[in-house]
mmCIF file of C-alpha atoms in Angstrom:
data_model
loop_
_atom_site.group_PDB
_atom_site.id
_atom_site.type_symbol
_atom_site.label_atom_id
_atom_site.label_comp_id
_atom_site.label_asym_id
_atom_site.label_seq_id
_atom_site.Cartn_x
_atom_site.Cartn_y
_atom_site.Cartn_z
ATOM 1 C CA MET A 23 -105.139 -191.689 -34.584
ATOM 2 C CA SER A 24 -102.756 -192.594 -36.715
ATOM 3 C CA GLU A 25 -101.850 -189.880 -39.416
ATOM 4 C CA SER A 26 -102.836 -190.372 -42.280
ATOM 5 C CA GLU A 27 -101.234 -191.288 -45.628
ATOM 6 C CA GLU A 28 -99.078 -188.188 -47.035
ATOM 7 C CA VAL A 29 -99.040 -186.867 -50.244
ATOM 8 C CA PRO A 30 -95.661 -187.349 -51.644
ATOM 9 C CA LEU A 31 -95.481 -183.197 -51.561
ATOM 10 C CA TYR A 32 -93.201 -182.664 -48.173
ATOM 11 C CA PRO A 33 -91.343 -185.882 -48.333
ATOM 12 C CA LEU A 34 -89.083 -183.915 -45.587
ATOM 13 C CA GLU A 35 -91.741 -182.834 -43.327
ATOM 14 C CA LYS A 36 -91.173 -184.538 -39.702
ATOM 15 C CA PRO A 37 -92.180 -183.664 -36.768
ATOM 16 C CA ILE A 38 -90.071 -180.533 -34.535
ATOM 17 C CA LYS A 39 -87.697 -181.849 -31.788
ATOM 18 C CA PRO A 40 -88.224 -179.518 -28.575
ATOM 19 C CA PRO A 41 -87.668 -177.030 -28.148
ATOM 20 C CA LEU A 42 -89.795 -174.995 -30.478
ATOM 21 C CA PRO A 43 -88.046 -172.867 -32.642
ATOM 22 C CA ALA A 44 -88.693 -168.876 -30.955
ATOM 23 C CA THR A 45 -90.435 -167.634 -33.960
ATOM 24 C CA MET A 46 -92.915 -170.800 -33.263
ATOM 25 C CA GLY A 47 -94.036 -170.687 -30.013
ATOM 26 C CA GLY A 48 -95.595 -167.338 -29.867
ATOM 27 C CA ILE A 49 -98.016 -168.874 -32.970
ATOM 28 C CA VAL A 50 -98.569 -172.398 -31.071
ATOM 29 C CA ARG A 51 -99.246 -170.212 -27.448
ATOM 30 C CA ASN A 52 -101.859 -167.450 -29.986
ATOM 31 C CA GLN A 53 -104.157 -170.265 -31.118
ATOM 32 C CA TYR A 54 -104.222 -171.545 -27.887
ATOM 33 C CA GLU A 55 -104.979 -168.411 -25.569
ATOM 34 C CA THR A 56 -106.734 -166.668 -28.717
ATOM 35 C CA GLY A 57 -108.438 -169.189 -31.121
ATOM 36 C CA HIS A 58 -106.386 -167.240 -33.391
ATOM 37 C CA VAL A 59 -102.410 -167.055 -34.539
ATOM 38 C CA GLN A 60 -102.771 -162.971 -34.769
ATOM 39 C CA GLU A 61 -104.571 -160.513 -32.286
ATOM 40 C CA LEU A 62 -107.445 -158.438 -34.203
ATOM 41 C CA VAL A 63 -106.199 -154.993 -32.468
ATOM 42 C CA ASP A 64 -108.112 -152.522 -32.024
ATOM 43 C CA TYR A 65 -107.184 -150.256 -35.075
ATOM 44 C CA PHE A 66 -108.393 -152.905 -37.469
ATOM 45 C CA ILE A 67 -111.929 -153.362 -35.511
ATOM 46 C CA GLU A 68 -112.486 -149.719 -36.214
ATOM 47 C CA GLU A 69 -111.248 -149.662 -39.848
ATOM 48 C CA ARG A 70 -113.168 -152.769 -40.127
ATOM 49 C CA VAL A 71 -116.745 -150.755 -39.652
ATOM 50 C CA ARG A 72 -114.444 -147.882 -41.666
ATOM 51 C CA ILE A 73 -114.608 -149.598 -44.635
ATOM 52 C CA GLY A 74 -118.521 -151.510 -43.860
ATOM 53 C CA LEU A 75 -117.978 -154.859 -42.121
ATOM 54 C CA LYS A 76 -118.678 -155.989 -38.319
ATOM 55 C CA ASP A 77 -116.389 -155.049 -36.002
ATOM 56 C CA LYS A 78 -115.065 -158.010 -34.898
ATOM 57 C CA PRO A 79 -116.027 -161.828 -36.874
ATOM 58 C CA PRO A 80 -118.362 -163.994 -35.355
ATOM 59 C CA THR A 81 -115.524 -166.240 -34.919
ATOM 60 C CA ALA A 82 -113.616 -166.360 -31.901
ATOM 61 C CA TYR A 83 -112.214 -163.028 -32.046
ATOM 62 C CA ARG A 84 -115.735 -161.576 -30.641
ATOM 63 C CA ASN A 85 -116.438 -165.124 -28.348
ATOM 64 C CA PRO A 86 -115.042 -166.775 -26.119
ATOM 65 C CA GLU A 87 -116.557 -170.860 -26.309
ATOM 66 C CA PRO A 88 -114.467 -171.029 -29.147
ATOM 67 C CA ILE A 89 -111.382 -171.092 -27.362
ATOM 68 C CA ALA A 90 -113.121 -173.746 -24.929
ATOM 69 C CA GLU A 91 -113.527 -175.334 -27.351
ATOM 70 C CA LEU A 92 -110.185 -175.505 -28.847
ATOM 71 C CA ARG A 93 -108.464 -176.127 -25.054
ATOM 72 C CA LYS A 94 -110.789 -179.065 -24.779
ATOM 73 C CA ILE A 95 -110.045 -181.190 -27.836
ATOM 74 C CA VAL A 96 -105.872 -180.230 -27.935
ATOM 75 C CA GLN A 97 -105.856 -180.116 -24.183
ATOM 76 C CA ASP A 98 -103.863 -184.023 -24.611
ATOM 77 C CA THR A 99 -101.535 -183.042 -27.506
ATOM 78 C CA PRO A 100 -98.547 -181.444 -27.705
ATOM 79 C CA ILE A 101 -100.341 -178.030 -29.242
ATOM 80 C CA ALA A 102 -101.281 -177.800 -25.152
ATOM 81 C CA LYS A 103 -98.042 -178.795 -23.518
ATOM 82 C CA LYS A 104 -96.083 -176.254 -25.922
ATOM 83 C CA ALA A 105 -98.215 -173.316 -25.657
ATOM 84 C CA ASN A 106 -98.170 -173.414 -21.729
ATOM 85 C CA ASP A 107 -94.753 -174.330 -21.588
ATOM 86 C CA VAL A 108 -94.382 -171.138 -23.800
ATOM 87 C CA ALA A 109 -96.511 -168.343 -21.698
ATOM 88 C CA LYS A 110 -94.022 -170.419 -18.557
ATOM 89 C CA PHE A 111 -90.668 -169.741 -20.488
ATOM 90 C CA GLY A 112 -91.220 -166.941 -22.440
ATOM 91 C CA GLY A 113 -92.290 -166.419 -26.782
ATOM 92 C CA GLN A 114 -94.600 -163.296 -26.788
ATOM 93 C CA GLN A 115 -97.610 -163.446 -28.370
ATOM 94 C CA VAL A 116 -97.689 -162.225 -31.695
ATOM 95 C CA LYS A 117 -99.052 -158.555 -33.146
ATOM 96 C CA VAL A 118 -99.978 -157.154 -36.394
ATOM 97 C CA LEU A 119 -99.698 -153.621 -36.121
ATOM 98 C CA PRO A 120 -100.128 -151.393 -38.901
ATOM 99 C CA CYS A 121 -97.302 -150.144 -40.353
ATOM 100 C CA MET B 16 -122.753 -173.237 -63.461
ATOM 101 C CA LEU B 17 -124.187 -170.479 -60.635
ATOM 102 C CA SER B 18 -128.253 -170.385 -62.460
ATOM 103 C CA GLU B 19 -129.333 -169.445 -58.596
ATOM 104 C CA LYS B 20 -128.374 -168.063 -55.252
ATOM 105 C CA LYS B 21 -125.893 -170.670 -54.171
ATOM 106 C CA ARG B 22 -124.800 -171.517 -50.406
ATOM 107 C CA PHE B 23 -121.176 -171.280 -49.391
ATOM 108 C CA GLY B 24 -119.786 -170.886 -45.630
ATOM 109 C CA LEU B 25 -117.153 -168.458 -45.850
ATOM 110 C CA PHE B 26 -113.711 -168.940 -43.680
ATOM 111 C CA LEU B 27 -112.632 -166.357 -42.890
ATOM 112 C CA GLY B 28 -109.240 -167.552 -40.762
ATOM 113 C CA CYS B 29 -107.192 -165.043 -38.773
ATOM 114 C CA THR B 30 -104.618 -162.796 -41.165
ATOM 115 C CA ILE B 31 -107.690 -161.378 -43.189
ATOM 116 C CA PRO B 32 -110.275 -160.837 -41.124
ATOM 117 C CA SER B 33 -107.354 -158.831 -38.503
ATOM 118 C CA SER B 34 -105.109 -156.817 -41.156
ATOM 119 C CA GLN B 35 -106.120 -157.618 -44.563
ATOM 120 C CA ILE B 36 -109.899 -156.506 -44.006
ATOM 121 C CA PHE B 37 -110.087 -155.203 -47.730
ATOM 122 C CA VAL B 38 -109.717 -159.182 -49.138
ATOM 123 C CA GLU B 39 -112.692 -159.713 -46.830
ATOM 124 C CA LYS B 40 -114.398 -156.702 -48.149
ATOM 125 C CA ALA B 41 -114.149 -157.788 -51.487
ATOM 126 C CA ILE B 42 -115.271 -161.029 -51.287
ATOM 127 C CA ARG B 43 -118.186 -159.768 -49.833
ATOM 128 C CA LEU B 44 -118.643 -157.476 -52.331
ATOM 129 C CA ILE B 45 -118.795 -159.514 -55.124
ATOM 130 C CA GLY B 46 -120.940 -161.975 -53.245
ATOM 131 C CA GLN B 47 -123.661 -159.456 -53.848
ATOM 132 C CA LYS B 48 -123.347 -158.559 -57.093
ATOM 133 C CA LEU B 49 -123.164 -162.118 -57.835
ATOM 134 C CA GLY B 50 -126.138 -163.208 -56.152
ATOM 135 C CA ILE B 51 -124.181 -165.988 -54.067
ATOM 136 C CA ASP B 52 -124.550 -166.536 -50.273
ATOM 137 C CA LEU B 53 -121.516 -166.008 -48.373
ATOM 138 C CA ILE B 54 -122.691 -167.186 -44.831
ATOM 139 C CA GLU B 55 -121.170 -166.674 -41.774
ATOM 140 C CA LEU B 56 -119.228 -169.381 -40.158
ATOM 141 C CA GLU B 57 -119.790 -168.262 -36.205
ATOM 142 C CA GLY B 58 -118.003 -169.754 -33.226
ATOM 143 C CA THR B 59 -114.577 -170.706 -36.007
ATOM 144 C CA THR B 60 -111.150 -170.386 -35.080
ATOM 145 C CA CYS B 61 -107.219 -170.912 -36.348
ATOM 146 C CA CYS B 62 -108.090 -173.680 -39.359
ATOM 147 C CA PRO B 63 -105.400 -173.880 -37.918
ATOM 148 C CA GLU B 64 -102.598 -172.823 -39.855
ATOM 149 C CA PRO B 65 -101.027 -175.814 -41.627
ATOM 150 C CA GLU B 66 -97.001 -174.998 -41.072
ATOM 151 C CA ILE B 67 -96.494 -174.764 -37.030
ATOM 152 C CA SER B 68 -99.501 -176.647 -35.256
ATOM 153 C CA LYS B 69 -99.194 -179.590 -37.977
ATOM 154 C CA THR B 70 -95.756 -180.369 -37.329
ATOM 155 C CA VAL B 71 -96.362 -179.855 -33.090
ATOM 156 C CA SER B 72 -99.107 -181.729 -33.592
ATOM 157 C CA TYR B 73 -100.398 -183.919 -36.050
ATOM 158 C CA ASP B 74 -103.395 -185.588 -34.177
ATOM 159 C CA GLY B 75 -104.488 -181.985 -32.439
ATOM 160 C CA TRP B 76 -104.507 -180.797 -35.772
ATOM 161 C CA LEU B 77 -106.266 -182.768 -37.681
ATOM 162 C CA ARG B 78 -109.130 -182.688 -34.101
ATOM 163 C CA VAL B 79 -109.465 -178.315 -34.538
ATOM 164 C CA ALA B 80 -109.700 -178.590 -39.034
ATOM 165 C CA ALA B 81 -112.676 -181.183 -37.992
ATOM 166 C CA ARG B 82 -113.990 -178.598 -35.809
ATOM 167 C CA ASN B 83 -114.396 -176.043 -38.049
ATOM 168 C CA LEU B 84 -115.429 -178.381 -40.674
ATOM 169 C CA SER B 85 -117.988 -180.013 -38.430
ATOM 170 C CA ILE B 86 -118.976 -175.647 -38.128
ATOM 171 C CA ALA B 87 -118.813 -175.338 -41.614
ATOM 172 C CA GLU B 88 -121.172 -178.061 -42.554
ATOM 173 C CA GLN B 89 -124.020 -177.460 -40.193
ATOM 174 C CA THR B 90 -124.132 -173.921 -42.588
ATOM 175 C CA SER B 91 -123.794 -175.371 -46.097
ATOM 176 C CA ASN B 92 -121.695 -178.338 -47.812
ATOM 177 C CA ASN B 93 -120.412 -176.197 -49.459
ATOM 178 C CA LEU B 94 -116.878 -173.880 -48.034
ATOM 179 C CA CYS B 95 -115.208 -171.227 -49.713
ATOM 180 C CA LEU B 96 -111.965 -170.713 -48.561
ATOM 181 C CA ILE B 97 -110.403 -167.452 -49.782
ATOM 182 C CA CYS B 98 -106.779 -167.761 -47.678
ATOM 183 C CA SER B 99 -104.334 -170.386 -49.297
ATOM 184 C CA GLY B 100 -103.707 -171.537 -46.118
ATOM 185 C CA CYS B 101 -107.160 -172.521 -44.756
ATOM 186 C CA TYR B 102 -107.430 -174.365 -47.862
ATOM 187 C CA ALA B 103 -104.471 -176.064 -47.579
ATOM 188 C CA THR B 104 -105.719 -176.931 -44.203
ATOM 189 C CA PHE B 105 -109.151 -178.091 -45.013
ATOM 190 C CA SER B 106 -108.048 -179.606 -48.461
ATOM 191 C CA ARG B 107 -105.623 -182.131 -46.317
ATOM 192 C CA ALA B 108 -108.004 -182.898 -43.184
ATOM 193 C CA ASN B 109 -110.474 -183.101 -45.677
ATOM 194 C CA LYS B 110 -108.757 -186.258 -47.015
ATOM 195 C CA ALA B 111 -107.263 -187.501 -44.616
ATOM 196 C CA LEU B 112 -110.855 -187.481 -42.980
ATOM 197 C CA LYS B 113 -112.197 -189.573 -45.707
ATOM 198 C CA ASP B 114 -110.758 -192.972 -43.466
ATOM 199 C CA GLU B 115 -113.564 -194.362 -41.710
ATOM 200 C CA ALA B 116 -111.113 -194.633 -39.066
ATOM 201 C CA THR B 117 -109.488 -191.694 -39.040
ATOM 202 C CA LEU B 118 -113.284 -189.976 -38.711
ATOM 203 C CA SER B 119 -114.624 -191.827 -35.649
ATOM 204 C CA GLU B 120 -111.418 -190.728 -34.183
ATOM 205 C CA ALA B 121 -111.774 -187.251 -35.090
ATOM 206 C CA ASN B 122 -115.452 -187.571 -34.335
ATOM 207 C CA ASN B 123 -114.716 -189.075 -30.154
ATOM 208 C CA GLN B 124 -112.889 -186.057 -29.932
ATOM 209 C CA LEU B 125 -115.535 -183.689 -30.823
ATOM 210 C CA GLN B 126 -118.177 -185.653 -28.613
ATOM 211 C CA ARG B 127 -116.341 -183.499 -25.664
ATOM 212 C CA ILE B 128 -117.514 -181.065 -27.394
ATOM 213 C CA ASN B 129 -121.316 -181.742 -28.524
ATOM 214 C CA ARG B 130 -119.756 -182.091 -32.613
ATOM 215 C CA ARG B 131 -119.805 -184.006 -34.976
ATOM 216 C CA TYR B 132 -117.995 -184.200 -38.438
ATOM 217 C CA ASN B 133 -120.271 -186.362 -41.128
ATOM 218 C CA HIS B 134 -117.502 -185.666 -44.258
ATOM 219 C CA THR B 135 -120.292 -183.439 -46.006
ATOM 220 C CA VAL B 136 -118.175 -180.853 -46.941
ATOM 221 C CA ASN B 137 -116.668 -179.494 -50.275
ATOM 222 C CA VAL B 138 -113.502 -177.200 -49.669
ATOM 223 C CA MET B 139 -112.782 -175.062 -52.095
ATOM 224 C CA ASN B 140 -110.527 -172.323 -53.081
ATOM 225 C CA VAL B 141 -112.371 -168.839 -54.507
ATOM 226 C CA VAL B 142 -110.173 -169.632 -57.714
ATOM 227 C CA GLU B 143 -112.383 -172.898 -58.196
ATOM 228 C CA LEU B 144 -116.178 -170.343 -56.605
ATOM 229 C CA LEU B 145 -114.577 -168.021 -59.192
ATOM 230 C CA HIS B 146 -113.885 -170.430 -62.493
ATOM 231 C CA ASP B 147 -116.023 -173.582 -61.912
ATOM 232 C CA VAL B 148 -119.204 -171.845 -60.053
ATOM 233 C CA VAL B 149 -119.255 -168.623 -60.901
ATOM 234 C CA GLY B 150 -118.390 -169.420 -64.484
ATOM 235 C CA ILE B 151 -115.890 -166.797 -67.020
ATOM 236 C CA GLU B 152 -118.597 -166.043 -68.924
ATOM 237 C CA ARG B 153 -121.183 -165.031 -66.285
ATOM 238 C CA LEU B 154 -117.879 -162.920 -64.320
ATOM 239 C CA LYS B 155 -117.448 -161.189 -67.862
ATOM 240 C CA SER B 156 -121.122 -160.151 -68.048
ATOM 241 C CA HIS B 157 -120.339 -158.650 -64.970
ATOM 242 C CA PHE B 158 -117.346 -156.587 -65.328
ATOM 243 C CA ALA B 159 -117.944 -153.053 -66.153
ATOM 244 C CA LYS B 160 -114.348 -151.338 -66.182
ATOM 245 C CA ARG B 161 -111.865 -152.591 -68.554
ATOM 246 C CA MET B 162 -108.192 -153.522 -68.036
ATOM 247 C CA ASN B 163 -106.949 -153.939 -71.557
ATOM 248 C CA LYS B 164 -104.297 -151.886 -70.591
ATOM 249 C CA VAL B 165 -103.141 -153.569 -67.182
ATOM 250 C CA LYS B 166 -100.176 -155.864 -67.177
ATOM 251 C CA ILE B 167 -100.627 -158.499 -64.492
ATOM 252 C CA ALA B 168 -97.806 -160.660 -63.170
ATOM 253 C CA THR B 169 -98.861 -163.121 -60.860
ATOM 254 C CA HIS B 170 -97.527 -164.730 -57.702
ATOM 255 C CA PRO B 171 -99.721 -168.628 -57.191
ATOM 256 C CA GLY B 172 -98.120 -169.255 -53.831
ATOM 257 C CA CYS B 173 -96.961 -172.714 -53.221
ATOM 258 C CA ARG B 174 -100.687 -173.875 -51.828
ATOM 259 C CA ILE B 175 -101.821 -173.287 -55.357
ATOM 260 C CA LEU B 176 -98.750 -174.015 -57.747
ATOM 261 C CA HIS B 177 -98.723 -178.118 -56.550
ATOM 262 C CA GLU B 178 -102.218 -177.588 -58.448
ATOM 263 C CA LYS B 179 -101.934 -176.532 -61.656
ATOM 264 C CA ASP B 180 -105.446 -176.306 -62.448
ATOM 265 C CA LEU B 181 -106.030 -173.412 -60.172
ATOM 266 C CA VAL B 182 -102.790 -171.712 -61.609
ATOM 267 C CA ASP B 183 -105.023 -171.870 -64.677
ATOM 268 C CA LYS B 184 -108.202 -171.112 -63.282
ATOM 269 C CA MET B 185 -106.414 -168.288 -61.491
ATOM 270 C CA ASN B 186 -105.180 -166.842 -65.392
ATOM 271 C CA ALA B 187 -108.349 -167.567 -66.608
ATOM 272 C CA VAL B 188 -109.641 -165.040 -64.483
ATOM 273 C CA ILE B 189 -107.566 -162.514 -64.465
ATOM 274 C CA SER B 190 -107.409 -162.982 -68.435
ATOM 275 C CA ALA B 191 -111.128 -162.482 -68.214
ATOM 276 C CA THR B 192 -111.149 -158.939 -67.365
ATOM 277 C CA GLY B 193 -109.269 -158.161 -70.203
ATOM 278 C CA ALA B 194 -105.587 -157.457 -68.310
ATOM 279 C CA SER B 195 -102.893 -159.245 -70.505
ATOM 280 C CA LEU B 196 -100.768 -161.857 -68.417
ATOM 281 C CA LEU B 197 -96.613 -161.229 -67.691
ATOM 282 C CA THR B 198 -94.291 -164.127 -67.054
ATOM 283 C CA TRP B 199 -91.555 -163.547 -64.789
ATOM 284 C CA LYS B 200 -88.519 -165.601 -63.559
ATOM 285 C CA ALA B 201 -89.042 -165.899 -60.418
ATOM 286 C CA GLN B 202 -92.856 -166.012 -60.612
ATOM 287 C CA GLU B 203 -92.796 -169.860 -59.064
ATOM 288 C CA MET B 204 -90.627 -169.381 -56.417
ATOM 289 C CA CYS B 205 -91.441 -169.447 -52.797
ATOM 290 C CA CYS B 206 -92.183 -166.028 -51.323
ATOM 291 C CA GLY B 207 -89.985 -167.007 -47.955
ATOM 292 C CA VAL B 208 -93.071 -167.474 -45.447
ATOM 293 C CA PRO B 209 -92.516 -170.766 -44.470
ATOM 294 C CA SER B 210 -88.954 -170.124 -43.961
ATOM 295 C CA MET B 211 -88.989 -167.703 -41.732
ATOM 296 C CA TYR B 212 -89.877 -169.800 -38.855
ATOM 297 C CA ASN B 213 -86.492 -171.541 -39.185
ATOM 298 C CA ASP B 214 -84.094 -169.047 -40.719
ATOM 299 C CA PRO B 215 -85.095 -165.878 -41.612
ATOM 300 C CA GLU B 216 -82.300 -164.584 -43.475
ATOM 301 C CA PHE B 217 -82.704 -166.664 -45.724
ATOM 302 C CA ALA B 218 -86.127 -165.739 -46.275
ATOM 303 C CA LEU B 219 -85.644 -162.429 -46.933
ATOM 304 C CA ASN B 220 -82.424 -162.082 -48.902
ATOM 305 C CA GLU B 221 -82.359 -165.250 -50.488
ATOM 306 C CA ARG B 222 -86.375 -165.674 -51.201
ATOM 307 C CA ALA B 223 -88.320 -162.266 -51.147
ATOM 308 C CA LYS B 224 -85.560 -160.136 -51.724
ATOM 309 C CA ARG B 225 -84.857 -162.161 -55.082
ATOM 310 C CA LYS B 226 -88.617 -162.341 -55.781
ATOM 311 C CA VAL B 227 -89.199 -158.338 -56.216
ATOM 312 C CA GLU B 228 -86.380 -157.849 -57.668
ATOM 313 C CA ASP B 229 -87.049 -159.995 -60.691
ATOM 314 C CA LEU B 230 -90.300 -158.549 -60.408
ATOM 315 C CA LYS B 231 -89.571 -155.568 -61.082
ATOM 316 C CA THR B 232 -87.278 -156.650 -63.858
ATOM 317 C CA VAL B 233 -90.389 -156.938 -65.798
ATOM 318 C CA ALA B 234 -92.151 -153.459 -64.971
ATOM 319 C CA PRO B 235 -96.171 -154.957 -64.441
ATOM 320 C CA ASP B 236 -98.687 -152.451 -63.232
ATOM 321 C CA CYS B 237 -99.563 -155.097 -60.291
ATOM 322 C CA LEU B 238 -99.248 -158.489 -58.732
ATOM 323 C CA ALA B 239 -101.909 -160.395 -58.374
ATOM 324 C CA LEU B 240 -102.063 -163.360 -55.615
ATOM 325 C CA VAL B 241 -104.429 -165.039 -53.621
ATOM 326 C CA CYS B 242 -102.476 -165.871 -51.011
ATOM 327 C CA PRO B 243 -102.865 -163.177 -47.703
ATOM 328 C CA ALA B 244 -99.276 -164.681 -46.157
ATOM 329 C CA CYS B 245 -97.407 -164.339 -49.376
ATOM 330 C CA TYR B 246 -99.222 -160.984 -49.212
ATOM 331 C CA ASP B 247 -97.563 -159.369 -46.823
ATOM 332 C CA MET B 248 -94.483 -161.193 -47.450
ATOM 333 C CA LEU B 249 -93.436 -160.021 -50.784
ATOM 334 C CA GLU B 250 -95.519 -156.387 -49.595
ATOM 335 C CA LYS B 251 -93.073 -155.820 -46.880
ATOM 336 C CA ALA B 252 -90.285 -157.367 -49.548
ATOM 337 C CA GLU B 253 -90.689 -154.022 -51.695
ATOM 338 C CA ILE B 254 -91.123 -151.163 -49.254
ATOM 339 C CA SER B 255 -87.513 -153.154 -47.749
ATOM 340 C CA PHE B 256 -86.064 -153.823 -50.821
ATOM 341 C CA LEU B 257 -86.954 -151.375 -53.663
ATOM 342 C CA ASP B 258 -86.476 -147.640 -54.271
ATOM 343 C CA PRO B 259 -90.218 -146.362 -53.534
ATOM 344 C CA GLU B 260 -90.483 -145.044 -57.415
ATOM 345 C CA GLN B 261 -90.579 -148.712 -58.002
ATOM 346 C CA LEU B 262 -92.804 -150.344 -56.274
ATOM 347 C CA ILE B 263 -95.621 -152.619 -57.599
ATOM 348 C CA PRO B 264 -99.123 -152.449 -55.843
ATOM 349 C CA ILE B 265 -100.264 -155.856 -55.004
ATOM 350 C CA VAL B 266 -103.663 -156.964 -55.414
ATOM 351 C CA ASN B 267 -105.512 -160.167 -54.238
ATOM 352 C CA LEU B 268 -107.610 -161.834 -57.139
ATOM 353 C CA VAL B 269 -110.717 -160.617 -55.144
ATOM 354 C CA GLU B 270 -109.803 -157.118 -54.880
ATOM 355 C CA LEU B 271 -108.781 -157.334 -58.945
ATOM 356 C CA VAL B 272 -112.734 -159.056 -59.917
ATOM 357 C CA ALA B 273 -114.078 -156.607 -57.189
ATOM 358 C CA LEU B 274 -112.257 -153.721 -59.042
ATOM 359 C CA ALA B 275 -112.824 -155.236 -63.017
ATOM 360 C CA MET B 276 -116.741 -154.997 -61.495
ATOM 361 C CA GLY B 277 -116.816 -151.746 -60.998
ATOM 362 C CA ILE B 278 -116.493 -151.261 -57.110
ATOM 363 C CA SER B 279 -114.051 -148.767 -56.198
ATOM 364 C CA PRO B 280 -111.046 -148.752 -54.355
ATOM 365 C CA GLU B 281 -112.188 -146.650 -51.697
ATOM 366 C CA GLU B 282 -115.205 -149.187 -51.015
ATOM 367 C CA ILE B 283 -112.977 -152.319 -50.849
ATOM 368 C CA GLY B 284 -111.037 -150.103 -48.407
ATOM 369 C CA MET B 285 -107.104 -150.713 -50.064
ATOM 370 C CA ASP B 286 -105.993 -147.250 -48.905
ATOM 371 C CA LEU B 287 -105.178 -149.372 -46.431
ATOM 372 C CA HIS B 288 -102.296 -151.439 -48.995
ATOM 373 C CA ARG B 289 -99.116 -149.714 -47.526
ATOM 374 C CA ILE B 290 -97.964 -149.696 -51.455
ATOM 375 C CA GLU B 291 -100.889 -147.435 -52.808
ATOM 376 C CA VAL B 292 -102.735 -148.896 -56.030
ATOM 377 C CA ALA B 293 -103.112 -145.440 -57.214
ATOM 378 C CA PRO B 294 -100.778 -146.224 -60.446
ATOM 379 C CA LEU B 295 -103.306 -149.784 -61.134
ATOM 380 C CA MET B 296 -106.103 -147.494 -61.203
ATOM 381 C CA GLU B 297 -104.812 -145.072 -63.789
ATOM 382 C CA LYS B 298 -104.818 -148.203 -66.008
ATOM 383 C CA ILE B 299 -108.443 -148.746 -65.390
ATOM 384 C CA ALA B 300 -110.733 -147.898 -67.813
#
C-alpha cells in the first residue's frame, strides 16, 4: 500500500526509528492488546452507570472480537511487532486513574 | 439543515468513554433534545490515534481506520466525531482512501476479517454537526439559559486550528449561547500533548504552563475546547501551575451547549471535572 500524498501540514513527519520512545511503547501495546489506548477502569465503569450511561460502550471495551480483528489486520505491520517487543522487554500499560 | 431526524454514527474513541464520560453524556443529551439519532457503533476500536500509530506504521494505521469506517458505514453514511484526535484520523484516512488503489488494498486487508469499506462515509466533527446540520438558529431556539454574563476563552487545539472554518463555527456556536468570547495571546498555542511523547519537560513548561499562565491574565469564566487530550493536559496544567483560587473551569463545547439548553451539570456528570464548574454556573441565568 503506498502512502498517500500528505497534506503539507506536517512536513517534518517521518517514521520513528527503533527503539520506540518509552512513552510511546505503552500506547502501542495498549492498542494491540486491548483495542484502545487507555483502559476503562472499574471506577469509571461505576461512574458511567451513575450518570446514566451504559457500563461499557459497545466497542472493544465490551467485546473481545474487535481486538482479534484488529490484531489480524495489523499482524504483518510494525504495530504488532512493536507491541510484542514492548510486552517482552518492558513498557507498562497505560492506565488513567481518577485524581 | 435538520428537517427530520437524522442518523449519525457516534464514534466515541478511547479517552471520552473511559475518563471524560461527561462529554459522552452531554452529546447524548443534546442529541435527544435536538432529535438527532446518534447510533452506537458496535465493535469499534481506537481510531487509531493519529500521532503514534501513524508514525509506527502508516499501513497499520490506515487499515485500522478503514475497519472502523467500514463499521460506521453499516449504520449510517454520517460519522460524528466528538474527539479531535479521532476527527484527525478519520478525515485524513478517508481522504487517503479516496484513491482507488489505496482503497482496494485496504479492502484486501479487510477481507481477512470479512469486512469491506465502500468509501461512502461523510466524516464530520461535532462542531460541524452543531453548526451546519443543526444550525445556529435552531440551536438558539433550544437554548433555555442566558449566558450573557459569561466570558469564554477558547482553545481550538491543533486539530481544529488548521481548518479555519471549524474555528469560526466553534466560535459561532459559543456566541449563539449569548456568551462573549475573549481573545488571549496564547490562544492558538498547542497545549503540549504531542510533545509529551518526546520531551515532557518542554511540553509541560514551554507549552502547558505558558498557556495557563496567559489564560489567567484574561480571567475568563471558563475555557472552552473540543479536544479531550487538550482538556486533560490543560486541566492538569492548571492544577499544577496555578494557585487554587485562580483555577478556571474547562468545559467541552458539547457540555457548554448542554448547559445552555438548560441541562443541569449534575445530569451531565460535571462533578467529575477536576476543576469545579460552580463558578461558571453562578454566571448562567
